Amino acid sequence: MLNFRKTDQAPLVSLNNTGVRRNGRWLVRGVEFSISRGEIVTLIGPNGSGKSTTAKAAIGVLKPDEGWVEKLPGLKVGYVPQKLAIDWTLPLTVERLMTLTGPLKGREVEEALHSTGIAHLARAEVQHLSGGEFQRALLARAIARKPDLLVLDEPVQGVDFSGEIALYDLIKSIRNRTGCGILLISHDLHVVMAETDTVICLNGHVCCRGTPQMVSQSPEYLKLFGSRAAQTLAVYSHDHDHTHLPDGRVRHADGSITQYCHPDDGHHHGDHAHDDHAHDHDHAGHVHGPDCGCGHKSRLQGFDNKERGRV
Ligand SMILES: Nc1ncnc2c1ncn2[C@@H]1O[C@H](COP(=O)(O)OP(=O)(O)OP(=O)(O)O)[C@@H](O)[C@H]1O
């Protein structure tokens, strides 16, 4: 794999104590991380935990109500949103989809479709594409303008497992070829791309982060999906000790309800954990033990014992 990361390189984007508030409720708060050229950062977390909100704040679609976001001047972003407002009753070819939001040269369209493996579908109707082909078309659209940062909100939705592996391979090859940074949002709490440099688990705030060090080696996983899958995907599973209620209050493991998280619930701006992690790219990480004091238990399934808990 190419080594794009240089310690003297400024991050493409960094979020500093970033919070977004709507209707009197914090959707996310105290979010801190950065993405450098060639780096893959994956956001995971339960539904409604603020992954899309965080991604939108990172690229400037949403303005933070607290903290700040720094972007490299002139940063070019390619964004694949979770939802796309397409009128499926109107005919739309893949080629046309590529230029819907801005002009592109014919050669750029061709190149992007070629590199995502769907050159043969240039004139196909978008509504007839399979889930995997559609995601490739969206990826092609996002990479056509040669972005420095690619933000992919659930890029494997509607794709079966082998299609998922192929898409993750494609994302990896885009990163290797272009050296862009990638912010990936995974809807699946348990599966992240093995090439992910940093996994950030959100639960209204960053509750933990770490590196998926190895591919899962559990016999069941290998039996089900084969060794090819094991080379591509790692299993990252996670327990939360508190739940953010729809009204913004927090229910703790003991059943008590408070207005906000306790200072020892996950990682908050200014606490020791942030000091450990903010802006680090060596991913040394905070060590979660059965009771490490941060209020969260995390485990990497299928990792050998010395790697266990190092999330
Ligand atoms: N503009 C908005 N106004 C009010 N609430 C919002 C707004 N956008 C998002 N939310 C709420 O913020 C919370 C976080 O939403 P977000 O889409 O970031 O979560 P997510 O982690 O991406 O979820 P999912 O996995 O379901 O896609 C949700 O409870 C959502 O309903």
mmCIF file of C-alpha atoms and ligand atoms in Angstrom:
data_model
loop_
_atom_site.group_PDB
_atom_site.id
_atom_site.type_symbol
_atom_site.label_atom_id
_atom_site.label_comp_id
_atom_site.label_asym_id
_atom_site.label_seq_id
_atom_site.Cartn_x
_atom_site.Cartn_y
_atom_site.Cartn_z
ATOM 1 C CA MET A 1 0.000 0.000 0.000
ATOM 2 C CA LEU A 2 1.229 3.476 -0.744
ATOM 3 C CA ASN A 3 2.235 5.614 2.148
ATOM 4 C CA PHE A 4 0.593 8.988 1.671
ATOM 5 C CA ARG A 5 0.744 10.222 5.197
ATOM 6 C CA LYS A 6 3.461 12.622 6.094
ATOM 7 C CA THR A 7 3.700 14.071 9.533
ATOM 8 C CA ASP A 8 4.453 17.528 8.155
ATOM 9 C CA GLN A 9 1.284 17.515 6.070
ATOM 10 C CA ALA A 10 -1.613 19.652 7.284
ATOM 11 C CA PRO A 11 -4.868 17.697 7.570
ATOM 12 C CA LEU A 12 -7.359 18.129 4.742
ATOM 13 C CA VAL A 13 -10.043 18.837 7.287
ATOM 14 C CA SER A 14 -10.200 18.882 11.045
ATOM 15 C CA LEU A 15 -13.137 19.160 13.413
ATOM 16 C CA ASN A 16 -12.462 20.862 16.701
ATOM 17 C CA ASN A 17 -14.938 20.436 19.546
ATOM 18 C CA THR A 18 -17.607 20.570 16.847
ATOM 19 C CA GLY A 19 -21.262 20.552 17.804
ATOM 20 C CA VAL A 20 -24.475 20.888 15.786
ATOM 21 C CA ARG A 21 -27.686 21.905 17.530
ATOM 22 C CA ARG A 22 -31.193 21.868 16.073
ATOM 23 C CA ASN A 23 -34.495 22.699 17.755
ATOM 24 C CA GLY A 24 -32.818 23.051 21.126
ATOM 25 C CA ARG A 25 -31.099 19.655 20.935
ATOM 26 C CA TRP A 26 -27.482 18.803 20.315
ATOM 27 C CA LEU A 27 -27.358 16.350 17.417
ATOM 28 C CA VAL A 28 -23.611 15.907 17.959
ATOM 29 C CA ARG A 29 -21.275 17.624 20.334
ATOM 30 C CA GLY A 30 -17.576 17.743 21.137
ATOM 31 C CA VAL A 31 -16.554 15.986 17.933
ATOM 32 C CA GLU A 32 -12.833 16.048 17.247
ATOM 33 C CA PHE A 33 -10.969 14.333 14.459
ATOM 34 C CA SER A 34 -9.056 15.104 11.331
ATOM 35 C CA ILE A 35 -8.492 13.490 7.957
ATOM 36 C CA SER A 36 -5.212 13.674 6.096
ATOM 37 C CA ARG A 37 -4.366 12.915 2.499
ATOM 38 C CA GLY A 38 -4.442 9.160 1.890
ATOM 39 C CA GLU A 39 -6.201 8.445 5.169
ATOM 40 C CA ILE A 40 -9.450 6.527 5.573
ATOM 41 C CA VAL A 41 -11.615 7.486 8.545
ATOM 42 C CA THR A 42 -14.815 5.533 9.177
ATOM 43 C CA LEU A 43 -17.700 6.836 11.272
ATOM 44 C CA ILE A 44 -19.864 4.200 12.896
ATOM 45 C CA GLY A 45 -22.650 4.454 15.433
ATOM 46 C CA PRO A 46 -26.304 3.573 15.944
ATOM 47 C CA ASN A 47 -29.072 5.143 13.854
ATOM 48 C CA GLY A 48 -29.445 8.789 14.697
ATOM 49 C CA SER A 49 -26.058 8.985 16.421
ATOM 50 C CA GLY A 50 -24.962 11.910 14.266
ATOM 51 C CA LYS A 51 -22.807 10.313 11.558
ATOM 52 C CA SER A 52 -24.356 12.163 8.601
ATOM 53 C CA THR A 53 -24.563 15.371 10.630
ATOM 54 C CA THR A 54 -20.855 15.104 11.433
ATOM 55 C CA ALA A 55 -19.960 14.420 7.795
ATOM 56 C CA LYS A 56 -22.021 17.406 6.666
ATOM 57 C CA ALA A 57 -20.304 19.612 9.245
ATOM 58 C CA ALA A 58 -16.924 18.317 8.024
ATOM 59 C CA ILE A 59 -17.571 19.404 4.453
ATOM 60 C CA GLY A 60 -19.312 22.670 5.318
ATOM 61 C CA VAL A 61 -22.872 21.699 4.340
ATOM 62 C CA LEU A 62 -23.809 22.326 7.988
ATOM 63 C CA LYS A 63 -22.333 25.134 10.032
ATOM 64 C CA PRO A 64 -21.308 24.068 13.528
ATOM 65 C CA ASP A 65 -23.083 25.779 16.425
ATOM 66 C CA GLU A 66 -20.101 25.115 18.646
ATOM 67 C CA GLY A 67 -16.434 24.575 17.910
ATOM 68 C CA TRP A 68 -14.950 24.973 14.459
ATOM 69 C CA VAL A 69 -13.983 23.120 11.312
ATOM 70 C CA GLU A 70 -10.733 23.840 9.508
ATOM 71 C CA LYS A 71 -10.335 22.974 5.852
ATOM 72 C CA LEU A 72 -7.281 23.175 3.671
ATOM 73 C CA PRO A 73 -7.697 26.230 1.408
ATOM 74 C CA GLY A 74 -9.105 25.233 -1.974
ATOM 75 C CA LEU A 75 -10.071 21.759 -0.754
ATOM 76 C CA LYS A 76 -12.028 19.827 -3.396
ATOM 77 C CA VAL A 77 -14.636 17.499 -1.926
ATOM 78 C CA GLY A 78 -16.468 14.639 -3.632
ATOM 79 C CA TYR A 79 -19.609 13.763 -1.692
ATOM 80 C CA VAL A 80 -21.912 10.767 -2.006
ATOM 81 C CA PRO A 81 -24.880 11.549 0.236
ATOM 82 C CA GLN A 82 -26.921 8.904 1.998
ATOM 83 C CA LYS A 83 -30.049 9.953 0.144
ATOM 84 C CA LEU A 84 -30.343 11.417 -3.309
ATOM 85 C CA ALA A 85 -33.379 13.333 -4.519
ATOM 86 C CA ILE A 86 -33.892 11.710 -7.901
ATOM 87 C CA ASP A 87 -37.195 11.662 -9.719
ATOM 88 C CA TRP A 88 -37.253 8.021 -10.728
ATOM 89 C CA THR A 89 -40.124 8.554 -13.141
ATOM 90 C CA LEU A 90 -37.911 10.629 -15.451
ATOM 91 C CA PRO A 91 -35.399 8.944 -17.738
ATOM 92 C CA LEU A 92 -31.844 9.579 -16.596
ATOM 93 C CA THR A 93 -28.768 7.956 -18.044
ATOM 94 C CA VAL A 94 -25.597 7.302 -16.074
ATOM 95 C CA GLU A 95 -23.781 9.800 -18.304
ATOM 96 C CA ARG A 96 -26.360 12.470 -17.521
ATOM 97 C CA LEU A 97 -26.223 11.700 -13.791
ATOM 98 C CA MET A 98 -22.516 12.519 -13.902
ATOM 99 C CA THR A 99 -23.133 16.081 -15.096
ATOM 100 C CA LEU A 100 -26.357 16.885 -13.237
ATOM 101 C CA THR A 101 -24.714 19.226 -10.749
ATOM 102 C CA GLY A 102 -21.963 20.673 -12.921
ATOM 103 C CA PRO A 103 -20.241 20.344 -16.266
ATOM 104 C CA LEU A 104 -17.596 17.721 -16.927
ATOM 105 C CA LYS A 105 -15.563 17.035 -20.037
ATOM 106 C CA GLY A 106 -16.434 13.859 -21.952
ATOM 107 C CA ARG A 107 -12.986 12.495 -21.146
ATOM 108 C CA GLU A 108 -13.495 13.080 -17.413
ATOM 109 C CA VAL A 109 -16.830 11.231 -17.486
ATOM 110 C CA GLU A 110 -15.253 8.354 -19.407
ATOM 111 C CA GLU A 111 -12.302 8.132 -17.040
ATOM 112 C CA ALA A 112 -14.502 8.127 -13.924
ATOM 113 C CA LEU A 113 -16.857 5.497 -15.317
ATOM 114 C CA HIS A 114 -13.919 3.416 -16.447
ATOM 115 C CA SER A 115 -12.192 3.545 -13.083
ATOM 116 C CA THR A 116 -15.366 2.499 -11.282
ATOM 117 C CA GLY A 117 -15.868 -0.394 -13.727
ATOM 118 C CA ILE A 118 -19.104 0.825 -15.321
ATOM 119 C CA ALA A 119 -17.935 2.334 -18.617
ATOM 120 C CA HIS A 120 -20.259 -0.096 -20.381
ATOM 121 C CA LEU A 121 -23.228 1.408 -18.529
ATOM 122 C CA ALA A 122 -22.715 5.015 -19.663
ATOM 123 C CA ARG A 123 -25.988 5.045 -21.585
ATOM 124 C CA ALA A 124 -27.940 2.809 -19.230
ATOM 125 C CA GLU A 125 -30.934 4.208 -17.385
ATOM 126 C CA VAL A 126 -30.063 4.872 -13.748
ATOM 127 C CA GLN A 127 -33.366 3.374 -12.597
ATOM 128 C CA HIS A 128 -32.406 0.033 -14.136
ATOM 129 C CA LEU A 129 -29.035 -0.244 -12.383
ATOM 130 C CA SER A 130 -28.466 -2.831 -9.693
ATOM 131 C CA GLY A 131 -27.667 -1.590 -6.184
ATOM 132 C CA GLY A 132 -23.927 -2.107 -6.696
ATOM 133 C CA GLU A 133 -23.944 -0.463 -10.135
ATOM 134 C CA PHE A 134 -25.849 2.527 -8.764
ATOM 135 C CA GLN A 135 -23.331 2.982 -5.948
ATOM 136 C CA ARG A 136 -20.522 2.798 -8.537
ATOM 137 C CA ALA A 137 -22.265 5.464 -10.594
ATOM 138 C CA LEU A 138 -22.454 7.711 -7.519
ATOM 139 C CA LEU A 139 -18.786 7.042 -6.785
ATOM 140 C CA ALA A 140 -17.880 7.843 -10.390
ATOM 141 C CA ARG A 141 -19.745 11.129 -10.075
ATOM 142 C CA ALA A 142 -17.913 11.959 -6.850
ATOM 143 C CA ILE A 143 -14.422 11.171 -8.176
ATOM 144 C CA ALA A 144 -14.834 12.734 -11.616
ATOM 145 C CA ARG A 145 -13.654 16.146 -10.394
ATOM 146 C CA LYS A 146 -10.618 14.597 -8.741
ATOM 147 C CA PRO A 147 -11.397 15.532 -5.154
ATOM 148 C CA ASP A 148 -8.844 15.801 -2.365
ATOM 149 C CA LEU A 149 -11.429 14.428 0.059
ATOM 150 C CA LEU A 150 -14.069 11.840 -0.698
ATOM 151 C CA VAL A 151 -17.022 11.683 1.694
ATOM 152 C CA LEU A 152 -19.096 8.549 1.292
ATOM 153 C CA ASP A 153 -22.276 8.287 3.350
ATOM 154 C CA GLU A 154 -23.144 4.596 3.439
ATOM 155 C CA PRO A 155 -21.659 3.702 0.055
ATOM 156 C CA VAL A 156 -22.587 0.017 0.313
ATOM 157 C CA GLN A 157 -26.297 0.465 1.020
ATOM 158 C CA GLY A 158 -28.501 -1.851 -0.993
ATOM 159 C CA VAL A 159 -25.526 -3.999 -1.977
ATOM 160 C CA ASP A 160 -25.081 -7.670 -1.170
ATOM 161 C CA PHE A 161 -22.057 -8.963 0.698
ATOM 162 C CA SER A 162 -19.862 -9.782 -2.297
ATOM 163 C CA GLY A 163 -20.839 -6.456 -3.862
ATOM 164 C CA GLU A 164 -19.846 -4.789 -0.584
ATOM 165 C CA ILE A 165 -16.374 -6.322 -0.758
ATOM 166 C CA ALA A 166 -15.997 -5.248 -4.378
ATOM 167 C CA LEU A 167 -17.036 -1.693 -3.493
ATOM 168 C CA TYR A 168 -14.647 -1.512 -0.548
ATOM 169 C CA ASP A 169 -11.896 -2.790 -2.863
ATOM 170 C CA LEU A 170 -12.792 -0.063 -5.320
ATOM 171 C CA ILE A 171 -12.734 2.618 -2.615
ATOM 172 C CA LYS A 172 -9.346 1.351 -1.485
ATOM 173 C CA SER A 173 -8.005 1.449 -5.042
ATOM 174 C CA ILE A 174 -9.295 5.004 -5.518
ATOM 175 C CA ARG A 175 -7.448 6.036 -2.364
ATOM 176 C CA ASN A 176 -4.281 4.204 -3.480
ATOM 177 C CA ARG A 177 -4.379 5.664 -6.954
ATOM 178 C CA THR A 178 -5.320 9.239 -6.159
ATOM 179 C CA GLY A 179 -4.075 9.653 -2.584
ATOM 180 C CA CYS A 180 -7.297 11.383 -1.577
ATOM 181 C CA GLY A 181 -8.519 11.283 2.017
ATOM 182 C CA ILE A 182 -11.732 9.361 2.611
ATOM 183 C CA LEU A 183 -14.450 9.859 5.201
ATOM 184 C CA LEU A 184 -16.645 6.797 5.167
ATOM 185 C CA ILE A 185 -19.909 6.339 7.003
ATOM 186 C CA SER A 186 -20.841 2.799 7.764
ATOM 187 C CA HIS A 187 -24.431 1.948 8.625
ATOM 188 C CA ASP A 188 -23.262 -1.418 9.842
ATOM 189 C CA LEU A 189 -21.982 -1.180 13.389
ATOM 190 C CA HIS A 190 -20.092 -4.414 13.075
ATOM 191 C CA VAL A 191 -18.274 -4.227 9.796
ATOM 192 C CA VAL A 192 -15.727 -1.696 8.703
ATOM 193 C CA MET A 193 -13.211 -1.707 5.943
ATOM 194 C CA ALA A 194 -9.957 -3.264 7.089
ATOM 195 C CA GLU A 195 -8.023 -0.444 5.446
ATOM 196 C CA THR A 196 -9.693 2.054 7.750
ATOM 197 C CA ASP A 197 -7.005 3.970 9.595
ATOM 198 C CA THR A 198 -9.331 5.259 12.264
ATOM 199 C CA VAL A 199 -12.772 4.070 13.304
ATOM 200 C CA ILE A 200 -14.721 6.730 15.146
ATOM 201 C CA CYS A 201 -17.763 5.609 17.048
ATOM 202 C CA LEU A 202 -20.366 8.286 17.518
ATOM 203 C CA ASN A 203 -23.195 8.307 19.984
ATOM 204 C CA GLY A 204 -24.068 11.980 19.936
ATOM 205 C CA HIS A 205 -20.380 12.549 20.698
ATOM 206 C CA VAL A 206 -17.204 10.621 20.016
ATOM 207 C CA CYS A 207 -17.426 7.760 22.441
ATOM 208 C CA CYS A 208 -14.385 5.874 21.233
ATOM 209 C CA ARG A 209 -12.035 5.532 18.323
ATOM 210 C CA GLY A 210 -9.380 3.134 17.176
ATOM 211 C CA THR A 211 -7.816 1.087 14.423
ATOM 212 C CA PRO A 212 -9.240 -2.135 13.030
ATOM 213 C CA GLN A 213 -5.857 -3.808 13.328
ATOM 214 C CA MET A 214 -6.537 -7.110 11.713
ATOM 215 C CA VAL A 215 -9.087 -9.004 9.756
ATOM 216 C CA SER A 216 -11.470 -11.102 11.709
ATOM 217 C CA GLN A 217 -10.211 -14.671 11.966
ATOM 218 C CA SER A 218 -13.190 -16.211 13.694
ATOM 219 C CA PRO A 219 -13.993 -19.647 12.198
ATOM 220 C CA GLU A 220 -17.684 -18.773 11.717
ATOM 221 C CA TYR A 221 -16.815 -15.631 9.811
ATOM 222 C CA LEU A 222 -14.316 -17.422 7.582
ATOM 223 C CA LYS A 223 -16.724 -20.285 7.024
ATOM 224 C CA LEU A 224 -19.534 -17.967 6.045
ATOM 225 C CA PHE A 225 -17.649 -15.545 3.856
ATOM 226 C CA GLY A 226 -14.342 -17.178 2.993
ATOM 227 C CA SER A 227 -10.781 -15.991 3.401
ATOM 228 C CA ARG A 228 -11.188 -13.368 0.651
ATOM 229 C CA ALA A 229 -13.765 -11.597 2.797
ATOM 230 C CA ALA A 230 -11.512 -11.848 5.822
ATOM 231 C CA GLN A 231 -8.773 -10.016 3.937
ATOM 232 C CA THR A 232 -11.099 -7.157 3.209
ATOM 233 C CA LEU A 233 -13.281 -6.700 6.230
ATOM 234 C CA ALA A 234 -12.738 -6.528 9.933
ATOM 235 C CA VAL A 235 -15.332 -6.894 12.629
ATOM 236 C CA TYR A 236 -15.695 -4.109 15.093
ATOM 237 C CA SER A 237 -18.404 -4.429 17.685
ATOM 238 C CA HIS A 238 -19.306 -2.130 20.422
ATOM 239 C CA ASP A 239 -21.497 -1.731 23.499
ATOM 240 C CA HIS A 240 -22.823 1.580 24.692
ATOM 241 C CA ASP A 241 -23.415 2.061 28.381
ATOM 242 C CA HIS A 242 -25.865 4.887 27.864
ATOM 243 C CA THR A 243 -28.581 5.828 25.409
ATOM 244 C CA HIS A 244 -29.370 9.246 23.982
ATOM 245 C CA LEU A 245 -33.145 9.647 24.118
ATOM 246 C CA PRO A 246 -35.042 11.403 21.299
ATOM 247 C CA ASP A 247 -35.617 14.449 23.503
ATOM 248 C CA GLY A 248 -31.887 14.884 24.047
ATOM 249 C CA ARG A 249 -31.749 13.475 27.590
ATOM 250 C CA VAL A 250 -29.492 10.570 28.445
ATOM 251 C CA ARG A 251 -30.498 7.247 30.028
ATOM 252 C CA HIS A 252 -27.632 5.526 31.842
ATOM 253 C CA ALA A 253 -27.005 1.841 32.417
ATOM 254 C CA ASP A 254 -28.473 2.085 35.927
ATOM 255 C CA GLY A 255 -31.721 3.476 34.481
ATOM 256 C CA SER A 256 -31.161 7.030 35.688
ATOM 257 C CA ILE A 257 -31.888 9.865 33.278
ATOM 258 C CA THR A 258 -29.919 13.082 33.074
ATOM 259 C CA GLN A 259 -30.067 16.141 30.848
ATOM 260 C CA TYR A 260 -26.544 15.550 29.519
ATOM 261 C CA CYS A 261 -23.890 12.844 29.453
ATOM 262 C CA HIS A 262 -21.846 12.370 32.580
ATOM 263 C CA PRO A 263 -18.272 13.606 32.254
ATOM 264 C CA ASP A 264 -17.136 9.975 32.257
ATOM 265 C CA ASP A 265 -19.532 8.903 29.474
ATOM 266 C CA GLY A 266 -17.285 8.407 26.500
ATOM 267 C CA HIS A 267 -14.929 11.078 25.353
ATOM 268 C CA HIS A 268 -15.642 14.728 25.858
ATOM 269 C CA HIS A 269 -13.755 17.737 24.815
ATOM 270 C CA GLY A 270 -11.116 18.607 27.354
ATOM 271 C CA ASP A 271 -10.990 15.265 29.105
ATOM 272 C CA HIS A 272 -8.024 12.931 29.160
ATOM 273 C CA ALA A 273 -9.291 10.819 26.324
ATOM 274 C CA HIS A 274 -9.363 13.703 23.916
ATOM 275 C CA ASP A 275 -5.855 14.565 24.882
ATOM 276 C CA ASP A 276 -4.924 11.040 23.927
ATOM 277 C CA HIS A 277 -6.619 11.097 20.588
ATOM 278 C CA ALA A 278 -7.181 14.487 19.143
ATOM 279 C CA HIS A 279 -5.327 14.853 15.862
ATOM 280 C CA ASP A 280 -3.199 11.787 16.410
ATOM 281 C CA HIS A 281 -2.368 9.806 13.335
ATOM 282 C CA ASP A 282 -0.295 7.096 14.885
ATOM 283 C CA HIS A 283 -3.526 5.637 16.217
ATOM 284 C CA ALA A 284 -1.869 4.505 19.405
ATOM 285 C CA GLY A 285 -5.311 4.800 20.920
ATOM 286 C CA HIS A 286 -6.794 4.636 24.324
ATOM 287 C CA VAL A 287 -6.878 1.148 25.798
ATOM 288 C CA HIS A 288 -10.350 0.023 26.770
ATOM 289 C CA GLY A 289 -10.369 -2.599 29.456
ATOM 290 C CA PRO A 290 -13.276 -4.236 31.253
ATOM 291 C CA ASP A 291 -13.334 -1.135 33.401
ATOM 292 C CA CYS A 292 -11.013 1.424 31.938
ATOM 293 C CA GLY A 293 -13.005 4.275 33.346
ATOM 294 C CA CYS A 294 -14.260 5.800 30.113
ATOM 295 C CA GLY A 295 -17.649 4.189 30.476
ATOM 296 C CA HIS A 296 -17.536 2.135 27.310
ATOM 297 C CA LYS A 297 -16.740 -1.428 26.513
ATOM 298 C CA SER A 298 -15.539 -2.193 23.050
ATOM 299 C CA ARG A 299 -14.269 -5.286 21.456
ATOM 300 C CA LEU A 300 -12.832 -6.335 18.173
ATOM 301 C CA GLN A 301 -14.090 -9.774 17.312
ATOM 302 C CA GLY A 302 -11.752 -12.187 15.655
ATOM 303 C CA PHE A 303 -8.632 -10.271 16.603
ATOM 304 C CA ASP A 304 -5.892 -12.045 18.439
ATOM 305 C CA ASN A 305 -5.742 -11.490 22.162
ATOM 306 C CA LYS A 306 -3.054 -8.895 22.229
ATOM 307 C CA GLU A 307 -5.098 -6.719 19.899
ATOM 308 C CA ARG A 308 -8.345 -7.216 21.786
ATOM 309 C CA GLY A 309 -9.618 -4.148 23.531
ATOM 310 C CA ARG A 310 -7.142 -1.912 21.781
ATOM 311 C CA VAL A 311 -9.854 0.256 20.385
HETATM 312 N N1 LIG B 1 -32.047 19.332 10.311
HETATM 313 C C1 LIG B 1 -32.341 18.643 11.397
HETATM 314 N N2 LIG B 1 -33.165 19.137 12.321
HETATM 315 C C2 LIG B 1 -33.472 18.444 13.444
HETATM 316 N N3 LIG B 1 -32.991 17.222 13.723
HETATM 317 C C3 LIG B 1 -32.183 16.662 12.824
HETATM 318 C C4 LIG B 1 -31.797 17.331 11.616
HETATM 319 N N4 LIG B 1 -30.961 16.530 10.920
HETATM 320 C C5 LIG B 1 -30.817 15.415 11.653
HETATM 321 N N5 LIG B 1 -31.546 15.481 12.784
HETATM 322 C C6 LIG B 1 -31.598 14.485 13.867
HETATM 323 O O1 LIG B 1 -30.268 14.347 14.332
HETATM 324 C C7 LIG B 1 -29.989 13.033 14.712
HETATM 325 C C8 LIG B 1 -28.743 12.559 13.990
HETATM 326 O O2 LIG B 1 -29.030 12.408 12.606
HETATM 327 P P1 LIG B 1 -27.987 11.828 11.584
HETATM 328 O O3 LIG B 1 -28.658 11.726 10.260
HETATM 329 O O4 LIG B 1 -26.734 12.617 11.677
HETATM 330 O O5 LIG B 1 -27.712 10.392 12.212
HETATM 331 P P2 LIG B 1 -26.977 9.119 11.577
HETATM 332 O O6 LIG B 1 -26.053 8.618 12.633
HETATM 333 O O7 LIG B 1 -26.381 9.473 10.266
HETATM 334 O O8 LIG B 1 -28.203 8.132 11.432
HETATM 335 P P3 LIG B 1 -28.510 6.904 10.427
HETATM 336 O O9 LIG B 1 -27.563 5.792 10.769
HETATM 337 O O10 LIG B 1 -29.913 6.554 10.776
HETATM 338 O O11 LIG B 1 -28.355 7.411 9.029
HETATM 339 C C9 LIG B 1 -31.233 12.234 14.397
HETATM 340 O O12 LIG B 1 -31.955 12.073 15.585
HETATM 341 C C10 LIG B 1 -31.985 13.118 13.400
HETATM 342 O O13 LIG B 1 -33.363 12.918 13.505
#
